PDB file of C-alpha atoms in Angstrom:
ATOM      1  CA  MET A  28     -46.549 -55.833  90.548  1.00  0.00           C
ATOM      2  CA  VAL A  29     -46.355 -59.207  88.387  1.00  0.00           C
ATOM      3  CA  GLU A  30     -46.293 -57.379  85.034  1.00  0.00           C
ATOM      4  CA  GLU A  31     -43.335 -54.998  86.531  1.00  0.00           C
ATOM      5  CA  SER A  32     -41.256 -58.299  87.567  1.00  0.00           C
ATOM      6  CA  GLN A  33     -42.158 -59.947  84.157  1.00  0.00           C
ATOM      7  CA  GLY A  34     -40.931 -56.950  82.508  1.00  0.00           C
ATOM      8  CA  ASN A  35     -37.799 -56.714  84.311  1.00  0.00           C
ATOM      9  CA  ARG A  36     -37.089 -60.402  83.532  1.00  0.00           C
ATOM     10  CA  GLU A  37     -37.566 -59.602  79.871  1.00  0.00           C
ATOM     11  CA  LEU A  38     -35.079 -57.084  79.866  1.00  0.00           C
ATOM     12  CA  GLY A  39     -32.490 -59.465  81.403  1.00  0.00           C
ATOM     13  CA  GLU A  40     -32.851 -58.031  85.046  1.00  0.00           C
ATOM     14  CA  PRO A  41     -33.666 -60.401  87.921  1.00  0.00           C
ATOM     15  CA  SER A  42     -37.188 -59.562  89.210  1.00  0.00           C
ATOM     16  CA  GLY A  43     -37.101 -56.777  91.939  1.00  0.00           C
ATOM     17  CA  THR A  44     -33.934 -55.092  90.649  1.00  0.00           C
ATOM     18  CA  SER A  45     -33.460 -51.809  88.935  1.00  0.00           C
ATOM     19  CA  ASP A  46     -30.708 -50.663  86.638  1.00  0.00           C
ATOM     20  CA  ALA A  47     -28.609 -49.324  89.670  1.00  0.00           C
ATOM     21  CA  SER A  48     -28.582 -52.551  91.479  1.00  0.00           C
ATOM     22  CA  ALA A  49     -28.364 -54.850  88.534  1.00  0.00           C
ATOM     23  CA  GLY A  50     -25.771 -57.422  88.302  1.00  0.00           C
ATOM     24  CA  LYS A  51     -22.776 -56.307  86.292  1.00  0.00           C
ATOM     25  CA  THR A  52     -22.501 -53.285  84.050  1.00  0.00           C
ATOM     26  CA  TYR A  53     -22.525 -54.989  80.902  1.00  0.00           C
ATOM     27  CA  ASP A  54     -25.980 -56.652  81.988  1.00  0.00           C
ATOM     28  CA  SER A  55     -27.994 -53.739  81.109  1.00  0.00           C
ATOM     29  CA  PHE A  56     -27.447 -54.765  77.351  1.00  0.00           C
ATOM     30  CA  ASN A  57     -30.083 -57.183  77.770  1.00  0.00           C
ATOM     31  CA  TYR A  58     -27.869 -60.550  77.735  1.00  0.00           C
ATOM     32  CA  PRO A  59     -29.540 -63.247  79.358  1.00  0.00           C
ATOM     33  CA  ALA A  60     -28.040 -63.963  82.766  1.00  0.00           C
ATOM     34  CA  THR A  61     -27.043 -67.586  82.132  1.00  0.00           C
ATOM     35  CA  SER A  62     -23.987 -69.622  82.289  1.00  0.00           C
ATOM     36  CA  GLU A  63     -24.713 -70.908  78.948  1.00  0.00           C
ATOM     37  CA  ASN A  64     -22.220 -69.987  76.137  1.00  0.00           C
ATOM     38  CA  ILE A  65     -24.337 -67.983  73.669  1.00  0.00           C
ATOM     39  CA  ASN A  66     -22.375 -68.671  70.668  1.00  0.00           C
ATOM     40  CA  SER A  67     -23.044 -72.677  70.862  1.00  0.00           C
ATOM     41  CA  LEU A  68     -26.060 -74.514  69.564  1.00  0.00           C
ATOM     42  CA  PRO A  69     -28.664 -75.768  71.945  1.00  0.00           C
ATOM     43  CA  GLY A  70     -28.412 -79.199  73.282  1.00  0.00           C
ATOM     44  CA  VAL A  71     -24.519 -79.390  72.330  1.00  0.00           C
ATOM     45  CA  ASN A  72     -22.288 -80.454  75.171  1.00  0.00           C
ATOM     46  CA  GLN A  73     -20.859 -77.151  76.322  1.00  0.00           C
ATOM     47  CA  GLY A  74     -17.279 -78.496  77.284  1.00  0.00           C
ATOM     48  CA  LYS A  75     -18.609 -80.206  80.289  1.00  0.00           C
ATOM     49  CA  VAL A  76     -17.188 -83.566  81.250  1.00  0.00           C
ATOM     50  CA  SER A  77     -19.324 -86.310  80.178  1.00  0.00           C
ATOM     51  CA  LYS A  78     -19.062 -90.220  79.984  1.00  0.00           C
ATOM     52  CA  GLN A  79     -16.351 -91.146  77.422  1.00  0.00           C
ATOM     53  CA  GLN A  80     -17.924 -93.345  74.704  1.00  0.00           C
ATOM     54  CA  PRO A  81     -15.738 -95.841  72.840  1.00  0.00           C
ATOM     55  CA  ASN A  82     -14.638 -94.940  69.474  1.00  0.00           C
ATOM     56  CA  ALA A  83     -17.494 -94.973  66.915  1.00  0.00           C
ATOM     57  CA  GLY A  84     -16.810 -96.889  63.487  1.00  0.00           C
ATOM     58  CA  LEU A  85     -17.979 -95.643  60.075  1.00  0.00           C
ATOM     59  CA  PHE A  86     -21.422 -97.296  60.345  1.00  0.00           C
ATOM     60  CA  GLU A  87     -22.174 -95.576  63.670  1.00  0.00           C
ATOM     61  CA  ALA A  88     -20.925 -92.161  62.385  1.00  0.00           C
ATOM     62  CA  LEU A  89     -23.475 -92.676  59.275  1.00  0.00           C
ATOM     63  CA  LYS A  90     -26.180 -93.463  61.660  1.00  0.00           C
ATOM     64  CA  SER A  91     -25.765 -90.397  63.615  1.00  0.00           C
ATOM     65  CA  ILE A  92     -26.300 -88.213  60.530  1.00  0.00           C
ATOM     66  CA  GLN A  93     -29.847 -86.850  60.140  1.00  0.00           C
ATOM     67  CA  LEU A  94     -31.694 -84.847  57.696  1.00  0.00           C
ATOM     68  CA  GLU A  95     -32.165 -81.953  60.025  1.00  0.00           C
ATOM     69  CA  ASP A  96     -28.251 -81.459  60.317  1.00  0.00           C
ATOM     70  CA  PHE A  97     -28.205 -80.599  56.677  1.00  0.00           C
ATOM     71  CA  LYS A  98     -31.317 -78.403  56.854  1.00  0.00           C
ATOM     72  CA  GLU A  99     -29.686 -76.362  59.670  1.00  0.00           C
ATOM     73  CA  VAL A 100     -26.021 -76.142  58.379  1.00  0.00           C
ATOM     74  CA  HIS A 101     -26.324 -72.440  57.625  1.00  0.00           C
ATOM     75  CA  LYS A 102     -27.176 -71.722  61.362  1.00  0.00           C
ATOM     76  CA  LYS A 103     -23.641 -72.944  62.394  1.00  0.00           C
ATOM     77  CA  PRO A 104     -20.999 -70.038  62.856  1.00  0.00           C
ATOM     78  CA  CYS A 105     -18.764 -69.235  60.033  1.00  0.00           C
ATOM     79  CA  THR A 106     -20.544 -71.777  57.692  1.00  0.00           C
ATOM     80  CA  ARG A 107     -22.153 -68.987  55.419  1.00  0.00           C
ATOM     81  CA  GLU A 108     -19.011 -67.295  55.011  1.00  0.00           C
ATOM     82  CA  GLY A 109     -16.820 -70.377  54.135  1.00  0.00           C
ATOM     83  CA  PHE A 110     -19.439 -71.461  51.529  1.00  0.00           C
ATOM     84  CA  LEU A 111     -19.868 -68.212  49.766  1.00  0.00           C
ATOM     85  CA  THR A 112     -16.031 -67.940  49.762  1.00  0.00           C
ATOM     86  CA  GLY A 113     -15.707 -71.207  48.331  1.00  0.00           C
ATOM     87  CA  ILE A 114     -18.270 -70.917  45.648  1.00  0.00           C
ATOM     88  CA  GLY A 115     -16.475 -67.557  44.426  1.00  0.00           C
ATOM     89  CA  ALA A 116     -13.079 -69.402  44.550  1.00  0.00           C
ATOM     90  CA  GLY A 117     -14.473 -72.309  42.767  1.00  0.00           C
ATOM     91  CA  PHE A 118     -16.467 -70.184  40.179  1.00  0.00           C
ATOM     92  CA  GLY A 119     -13.503 -68.037  39.570  1.00  0.00           C
ATOM     93  CA  ILE A 120     -10.594 -70.532  39.149  1.00  0.00           C
ATOM     94  CA  GLY A 121     -12.702 -73.102  37.122  1.00  0.00           C
ATOM     95  CA  GLY A 122     -14.058 -70.336  34.809  1.00  0.00           C
ATOM     96  CA  VAL A 123     -10.479 -68.882  34.219  1.00  0.00           C
ATOM     97  CA  ARG A 124      -9.196 -72.492  33.615  1.00  0.00           C
ATOM     98  CA  ALA A 125     -12.025 -73.274  31.080  1.00  0.00           C
ATOM     99  CA  ILE A 126     -11.429 -69.879  29.481  1.00  0.00           C
ATOM    100  CA  LEU A 127      -7.754 -70.489  29.074  1.00  0.00           C
ATOM    101  CA  GLY A 128      -8.600 -73.643  27.111  1.00  0.00           C
ATOM    102  CA  ALA A 129      -8.046 -76.629  29.646  1.00  0.00           C
ATOM    103  CA  PRO A 130     -10.573 -79.400  29.280  1.00  0.00           C
ATOM    104  CA  ILE A 131     -13.733 -79.284  30.907  1.00  0.00           C
ATOM    105  CA  PHE A 132     -12.941 -82.097  33.453  1.00  0.00           C
ATOM    106  CA  THR A 133      -9.779 -80.425  34.299  1.00  0.00           C
ATOM    107  CA  ALA A 134     -11.332 -77.112  34.706  1.00  0.00           C
ATOM    108  CA  CYS A 135     -14.245 -78.851  36.994  1.00  0.00           C
ATOM    109  CA  SER A 136     -11.420 -80.659  39.112  1.00  0.00           C
ATOM    110  CA  TRP A 137      -9.719 -77.228  39.558  1.00  0.00           C
ATOM    111  CA  ALA A 138     -13.220 -75.422  40.359  1.00  0.00           C
ATOM    112  CA  VAL A 139     -13.975 -78.142  42.944  1.00  0.00           C
ATOM    113  CA  GLY A 140     -10.452 -77.989  44.576  1.00  0.00           C
ATOM    114  CA  ALA A 141     -10.678 -74.411  44.855  1.00  0.00           C
ATOM    115  CA  PHE A 142     -14.186 -74.483  46.420  1.00  0.00           C
ATOM    116  CA  VAL A 143     -13.056 -76.865  49.003  1.00  0.00           C
ATOM    117  CA  PHE A 144      -9.777 -74.979  49.865  1.00  0.00           C
ATOM    118  CA  GLY A 145     -11.672 -71.438  49.610  1.00  0.00           C
ATOM    119  CA  SER A 146     -14.445 -72.822  52.116  1.00  0.00           C
ATOM    120  CA  PHE A 147     -12.029 -74.418  54.323  1.00  0.00           C
ATOM    121  CA  ALA A 148      -9.563 -71.451  54.493  1.00  0.00           C
ATOM    122  CA  MET A 149     -12.485 -69.083  55.191  1.00  0.00           C
ATOM    123  CA  HIS A 150     -13.957 -71.166  57.871  1.00  0.00           C
ATOM    124  CA  GLU A 151     -10.775 -71.376  59.730  1.00  0.00           C
ATOM    125  CA  TYR A 152     -10.285 -67.577  59.398  1.00  0.00           C
ATOM    126  CA  CYS A 153     -13.451 -66.702  60.565  1.00  0.00           C
ATOM    127  CA  GLN A 154     -13.083 -69.346  63.586  1.00  0.00           C
ATOM    128  CA  GLN A 155      -9.747 -67.513  64.490  1.00  0.00           C
ATOM    129  CA  LYS A 156     -11.483 -64.109  64.485  1.00  0.00           C
ATOM    130  CA  ARG A 157     -14.237 -65.537  66.720  1.00  0.00           C
ATOM    131  CA  ARG A 158     -11.642 -67.065  69.270  1.00  0.00           C
ATOM    132  CA  THR A 159      -9.771 -63.628  69.447  1.00  0.00           C
ATOM    133  CA  GLU A 160     -12.816 -61.896  69.566  1.00  0.00           C
ATOM    134  CA  LYS A 161     -13.983 -63.996  72.407  1.00  0.00           C
ATOM    135  CA  ALA A 162     -10.925 -63.556  74.240  1.00  0.00           C
ATOM    136  CA  GLY A 163     -11.144 -59.881  74.143  1.00  0.00           C
ATOM    137  CA  ILE A 164     -14.590 -59.767  75.182  1.00  0.00           C
ATOM    138  CA  GLN A 165     -13.433 -61.833  78.323  1.00  0.00           C
ATOM    139  CA  ARG A 166     -10.579 -59.412  78.813  1.00  0.00           C
ATOM    140  CA  ILE A 167     -13.201 -56.384  78.748  1.00  0.00           C
ATOM    141  CA  ASN A 168     -15.535 -58.171  81.074  1.00  0.00           C
ATOM    142  CA  ALA A 169     -12.702 -58.877  83.703  1.00  0.00           C
ATOM    143  CA  ALA A 170     -11.771 -55.166  83.399  1.00  0.00           C
ATOM    144  CA  LEU A 171     -15.373 -53.944  83.781  1.00  0.00           C
ATOM    145  CA  ASP A 172     -15.706 -56.423  86.953  1.00  0.00           C
ATOM    146  CA  GLU A 173     -12.474 -54.927  88.313  1.00  0.00           C
ATOM    147  CA  LYS A 174     -13.464 -51.457  87.678  1.00  0.00           C
ATOM    148  CA  LYS A 175     -16.758 -52.112  89.334  1.00  0.00           C
ATOM    149  CA  VAL A 176     -15.206 -53.460  92.487  1.00  0.00           C
ATOM    150  CA  GLU A 177     -12.769 -50.404  92.478  1.00  0.00           C
ATOM    151  CA  ILE A 178     -15.749 -47.787  92.140  1.00  0.00           C
ATOM    152  CA  GLU A 179     -17.377 -49.457  95.084  1.00  0.00           C
ATOM    153  CA  ARG A 180     -14.518 -49.467  97.155  1.00  0.00           C
ATOM    154  CA  LYS A 181     -14.267 -45.573  96.439  1.00  0.00           C
ATOM    155  CA  ARG A 182     -17.907 -45.145  97.366  1.00  0.00           C
ATOM    156  CA  GLU A 183     -17.718 -47.082 100.511  1.00  0.00           C
ATOM    157  CA  GLU A 184     -14.612 -44.873 101.371  1.00  0.00           C
ATOM    158  CA  THR A 185     -16.457 -41.739 100.548  1.00  0.00           C
ATOM    159  CA  ARG A 186     -19.624 -42.957 102.845  1.00  0.00           C
ATOM    160  CA  ARG A 187     -17.291 -43.603 105.764  1.00  0.00           C
ATOM    161  CA  ALA A 188     -15.541 -40.359 105.244  1.00  0.00           C
ATOM    162  CA  ARG A 189     -18.958 -38.634 105.239  1.00  0.00           C
ATOM    163  CA  ARG A 190     -20.351 -40.642 108.107  1.00  0.00           C
ATOM    164  CA  LYS A 191     -17.311 -39.809 110.171  1.00  0.00           C
ATOM    165  CA  ALA A 192     -17.614 -36.048 109.389  1.00  0.00           C
ATOM    166  CA  LYS A 193     -21.108 -36.026 110.347  1.00  0.00           C
ATOM    167  CA  GLU A 194     -20.644 -37.884 113.671  1.00  0.00           C
ATOM    168  CA  GLU A 195     -17.750 -35.484 114.474  1.00  0.00           C
ATOM    169  CA  GLY A 196     -20.299 -32.675 113.773  1.00  0.00           C
ATOM    170  CA  ASP A 197     -22.972 -34.110 115.950  1.00  0.00           C
ATOM    171  CA  ARG A 198     -20.347 -34.363 118.652  1.00  0.00           C
ATOM    172  CA  GLN A 199     -19.554 -30.819 118.376  1.00  0.00           C
ATOM    173  CA  LYS A 200     -23.065 -29.688 118.444  1.00  0.00           C
ATOM    174  CA  ALA A 201     -23.638 -31.865 121.454  1.00  0.00           C
ATOM    175  CA  GLY A 202     -20.579 -30.585 123.118  1.00  0.00           C
ATOM    176  CA  ARG A 203     -21.796 -26.725 122.872  1.00  0.00           C
TER     177      ARG A 203
END
């Protein structure tokens, strides 16, 4: 019994439930049944109200930067796409400027500018796609919840009709 309940928890189901009685329809896709935002980093304030800290200065901001921040930058959403696009844009624009005869310093300046602009533009585009996708998923989840309520209401009406028909049938049998 212990192994069975642990197995259900690993599948994202609360212990003691089956597929038929599991929470929402989309819970069967093994998503954790938590209120956490799965697209955020662990330990990050998830939009919850917290104590307001006074505005930090430059030195406080520099003190808060740690080496681990740079080691895990690739794990942040849309960063990879932004950097790859920036690298391609910088290489392309800087290379073309150098081939066309611009001085090396000027070509490098264009390359850096193209990298920064390309990275920023792709990162913002990716973030916008993520916001749009998140809104779509929320609409789908709301529709699934409404559909589930409607199906349950229809099942209950069917049960009542069957129960009423059975009771009438039992009364007729008793009346004979």
